[in-house]
């Protein structure tokens, strides 16, 4: 009985198929497909409105910090950190060579990471007595004002405007803004990018410098520098412009397809960010940096940066 039903079903199906073969039908055109733009990283903004610069005087002697003092007094910020047992540092995890996560181990490495560990080792006797908090460029001031971290070591340029909101250590590195483009680009510097899209992270001095260049490029703001590299590789921006240290990390990840062009058109003075009220911590960190300049600074530079940036030496500190 079952075989009879199956045979009958097959006959019906065959008839339908044969009938379909005998019908001449016009093919149906699929819906027209427009060219599809590649998605941009989350949070990407084209030509964002930038807040006007603060009222802080540009003659505030921004790079001069408080004199160093390694004493850890009772009740001090450093004593509280020792009682807690670990330092909390806001850092980057997406900028190759300065602060990046090892894809195999998940551990953070880079020049800035070494600087943060040096503070932990001096204060707590162990470079691993540290808890890293990965933050974006835009978060650097907020996490300090909120007391969410003890220090920020994240390619943090010292400026008069920022000094109104947070404290800074003495300068531990001097960088300069340049331009990263495709290897086959004819661009020779920032002046060749008028009307072109140029990427930088939001709330960075780099983004403002792009907007103030003449002829004016179109600033593109993203959350992390790795997003800029993606946009450049996808052809969605003509260039990335920021500190040569950060660009060196991007180029190290894509040496065949990118190049750094033009001379430095700014000087960027990196300091360790510290909450506004913690002047004792500023002095202590400056004492740590005095030791770093005389020893491990050069070792770290050789490990991470010399291949891409050539010879360098630690900057001389300036104190008030």
XYZ file of C-alpha atoms in Angstrom:
320
model
C 0.000 0.000 0.000
C 2.831 2.372 0.963
C 4.695 1.646 -2.294
C 1.518 2.480 -4.292
C 1.225 5.850 -2.563
C 4.863 6.682 -3.156
C 4.564 5.697 -6.829
C 1.516 7.906 -7.202
C 3.270 10.817 -5.567
C 6.260 10.477 -7.877
C 3.944 10.490 -10.872
C 2.316 13.709 -9.732
C 5.700 15.335 -9.144
C 6.936 14.234 -12.554
C 3.879 15.684 -14.246
C 4.382 19.005 -12.531
C 8.063 19.110 -13.513
C 7.286 18.232 -17.142
C 4.565 20.857 -17.259
C 6.967 23.438 -15.903
C 9.524 22.552 -18.563
C 6.977 23.188 -21.262
C 6.104 26.675 -20.097
C 8.071 29.599 -21.558
C 8.440 32.242 -18.852
C 10.333 35.495 -18.793
C 13.177 35.443 -16.225
C 12.525 37.638 -13.266
C 15.069 40.426 -12.830
C 16.484 40.532 -9.318
C 16.216 43.760 -7.417
C 18.913 46.181 -8.575
C 21.950 46.175 -6.305
C 23.646 49.469 -5.648
C 27.327 49.613 -4.735
C 27.640 48.673 -1.070
C 29.925 50.778 1.110
C 32.081 48.926 3.588
C 30.935 49.364 7.172
C 32.904 51.797 9.296
C 34.023 51.064 12.861
C 31.407 51.817 15.495
C 31.399 55.445 16.573
C 33.064 56.813 13.436
C 32.184 60.485 12.826
C 32.893 62.379 9.616
C 33.858 66.012 10.228
C 32.531 66.135 13.800
C 31.864 69.438 15.492
C 34.865 70.128 17.687
C 34.537 72.057 20.914
C 36.387 75.309 20.965
C 39.736 75.310 22.720
C 39.688 76.094 26.414
C 40.530 79.451 27.876
C 43.779 78.221 29.413
C 46.763 80.324 28.508
C 49.142 78.737 26.059
C 51.900 80.304 28.178
C 51.151 78.137 31.209
C 54.560 76.418 31.007
C 52.716 73.156 30.431
C 55.700 70.799 30.475
C 57.045 71.989 33.849
C 55.984 69.647 36.641
C 56.454 69.488 40.410
C 59.931 68.597 41.718
C 60.433 64.894 42.496
C 60.028 63.473 45.985
C 60.241 59.716 46.648
C 59.030 59.885 50.279
C 55.892 57.895 51.076
C 54.347 59.607 54.103
C 51.534 58.210 56.219
C 48.166 59.166 54.793
C 49.612 60.020 51.387
C 48.153 58.900 48.085
C 51.039 56.433 47.744
C 50.425 54.982 51.216
C 46.793 54.345 50.296
C 47.874 52.521 47.133
C 50.333 50.410 49.142
C 47.582 49.501 51.586
C 45.385 48.459 48.656
C 48.214 46.329 47.295
C 48.148 47.312 43.630
C 48.350 50.306 41.296
C 45.475 51.071 38.894
C 46.679 52.390 35.536
C 44.613 53.593 32.598
C 46.346 52.426 29.416
C 45.838 51.648 25.756
C 45.415 48.123 24.429
C 45.164 48.925 20.710
C 48.293 50.928 19.869
C 51.056 48.612 18.698
C 54.463 49.321 20.280
C 53.078 51.641 22.999
C 50.157 49.770 24.564
C 48.783 46.606 22.964
C 47.368 43.224 23.888
C 49.328 40.113 22.904
C 46.865 38.030 20.832
C 48.316 34.766 22.184
C 48.469 35.556 25.899
C 46.200 38.575 26.320
C 48.985 40.324 28.242
C 49.640 44.020 27.660
C 52.993 45.149 26.272
C 54.649 48.286 24.902
C 56.627 51.376 25.877
C 53.814 52.954 27.920
C 53.135 49.632 29.650
C 56.798 49.484 30.706
C 56.531 53.004 32.154
C 53.414 52.062 34.157
C 55.089 48.911 35.470
C 58.094 50.962 36.586
C 55.797 53.017 38.840
C 54.273 49.840 40.280
C 57.680 48.294 40.908
C 58.979 51.388 42.687
C 55.908 51.845 44.861
C 54.990 48.222 45.543
C 58.194 46.318 44.855
C 56.615 44.316 42.033
C 56.049 45.387 38.395
C 53.070 43.019 38.300
C 51.351 44.675 41.270
C 49.240 46.619 38.817
C 45.741 46.443 37.401
C 45.405 47.813 33.906
C 42.225 49.503 32.782
C 41.956 49.772 28.999
C 40.603 53.192 28.071
C 40.077 55.200 24.892
C 41.745 58.530 24.158
C 38.492 60.313 24.966
C 38.319 58.667 28.409
C 41.732 59.737 29.715
C 40.634 62.846 31.578
C 37.305 61.419 32.744
C 38.793 58.354 34.472
C 41.220 60.611 36.349
C 38.499 63.061 37.424
C 36.290 60.179 38.549
C 39.100 58.584 40.574
C 38.738 55.352 38.614
C 42.513 55.076 38.121
C 45.637 56.235 39.933
C 47.529 57.189 36.785
C 47.013 57.320 33.021
C 49.929 56.259 30.821
C 48.492 56.439 27.312
C 50.401 58.645 24.832
C 48.928 61.541 26.835
C 50.109 64.922 25.519
C 50.572 67.616 28.152
C 48.700 70.814 27.286
C 47.687 73.946 29.150
C 44.029 73.165 28.543
C 44.329 69.673 30.028
C 46.273 70.987 33.016
C 43.133 72.797 34.108
C 41.483 69.428 34.755
C 44.267 66.974 35.674
C 47.874 66.891 36.851
C 50.824 65.690 34.805
C 54.197 64.218 35.583
C 57.337 65.522 33.947
C 57.628 64.687 30.242
C 58.929 61.178 29.606
C 58.719 61.167 25.777
C 58.581 63.730 22.959
C 56.703 62.756 19.792
C 55.548 64.737 16.758
C 52.516 64.608 14.480
C 53.033 63.256 10.947
C 50.935 61.465 8.303
C 50.389 57.800 7.385
C 49.150 56.984 3.852
C 48.948 54.084 1.418
C 52.321 52.992 0.085
C 51.394 54.110 -3.456
C 49.989 57.524 -2.400
C 51.407 60.750 -3.851
C 50.732 62.634 -0.602
C 53.901 64.134 0.878
C 52.462 65.726 4.001
C 49.456 67.280 5.713
C 49.344 70.212 3.227
C 48.489 67.789 0.402
C 45.313 66.583 2.121
C 42.982 69.583 1.769
C 39.425 68.307 1.262
C 40.464 64.697 1.947
C 39.337 62.583 4.878
C 42.015 62.230 7.559
C 41.533 60.054 10.636
C 42.388 60.577 14.306
C 40.848 59.627 17.642
C 38.184 61.837 19.183
C 39.259 64.269 21.923
C 42.882 64.009 20.749
C 45.153 66.951 20.034
C 45.784 65.255 16.661
C 42.153 65.652 15.581
C 42.183 69.365 16.375
C 45.495 69.818 14.529
C 43.948 68.181 11.449
C 40.938 70.514 11.602
C 43.207 73.546 11.934
C 45.482 72.617 8.996
C 45.299 74.657 5.798
C 44.119 73.747 3.264
C 41.682 72.048 5.597
C 41.279 68.249 5.487
C 38.024 66.592 6.578
C 38.598 65.240 10.116
C 37.320 61.722 10.811
C 36.944 60.845 14.503
C 37.107 57.286 15.870
C 37.415 55.675 19.297
C 40.759 53.883 18.853
C 43.796 54.240 16.622
C 43.299 50.702 15.320
C 40.016 51.955 13.795
C 41.997 54.544 11.803
C 44.205 51.831 10.337
C 41.137 49.829 9.306
C 39.620 52.877 7.582
C 42.879 53.530 5.723
C 43.194 49.909 4.609
C 39.594 49.966 3.361
C 40.135 53.175 1.412
C 37.615 55.098 3.509
C 40.131 57.770 4.515
C 43.056 59.195 2.577
C 45.369 59.298 5.582
C 45.843 58.923 9.319
C 47.562 61.782 11.142
C 48.838 61.627 14.683
C 52.044 61.261 16.678
C 54.843 59.498 14.821
C 55.061 56.988 17.671
C 51.507 55.794 17.048
C 51.979 55.843 13.275
C 55.106 53.706 13.678
C 52.971 51.065 15.390
C 50.479 51.100 12.527
C 53.211 50.841 9.931
C 54.822 47.957 11.830
C 51.541 46.070 11.439
C 51.324 46.773 7.681
C 54.784 47.575 6.323
C 54.027 46.612 2.697
C 50.914 48.767 2.254
C 51.597 51.924 4.291
C 54.224 54.622 4.688
C 54.838 57.625 6.938
C 55.342 60.922 5.094
C 56.162 64.554 5.821
C 58.081 66.203 8.623
C 56.755 66.650 12.138
C 54.403 69.614 12.246
C 53.855 69.542 16.014
C 55.723 68.531 19.144
C 53.781 66.297 21.521
C 55.059 66.020 25.093
C 53.907 62.828 26.811
C 53.310 62.921 30.547
C 51.679 60.583 33.033
C 48.198 61.815 33.916
C 47.390 62.019 37.646
C 44.213 63.223 39.433
C 44.144 66.954 40.088
C 44.376 66.782 43.867
C 47.164 64.227 44.108
C 50.214 66.499 44.068
C 52.102 64.056 46.309
C 51.649 61.382 43.644
C 52.941 63.772 40.975
C 56.137 64.268 42.974
C 56.522 60.539 43.595
C 55.998 59.628 39.937
C 58.551 62.256 38.945
C 61.062 60.577 41.265
C 60.344 57.265 39.520
C 60.848 58.869 36.108
C 64.211 60.258 37.234
C 65.347 56.666 37.773
C 63.730 55.454 34.545
C 65.565 58.047 32.447
C 68.864 56.809 33.823
C 68.248 53.139 33.045
C 65.191 51.292 31.798
C 63.973 54.055 29.451
C 66.643 53.208 26.899
C 66.073 49.451 27.269
C 62.363 49.875 26.603
C 63.001 52.200 23.663
C 65.390 49.674 22.109
C 62.804 46.913 22.505
C 59.813 48.713 21.035
C 60.694 51.813 19.043
C 64.235 52.074 17.756
C 63.646 49.919 14.650
C 60.933 52.261 13.386
C 61.977 55.617 14.859
C 65.761 55.493 14.991
C 67.976 56.604 17.867
C 66.540 58.649 20.712
C 67.221 59.637 24.293
C 64.888 60.502 27.175
C 63.891 64.183 27.377
C 65.314 66.331 30.134
C 62.682 67.035 32.818
C 61.523 70.545 33.646
C 60.289 71.486 37.109
C 58.513 74.495 38.528
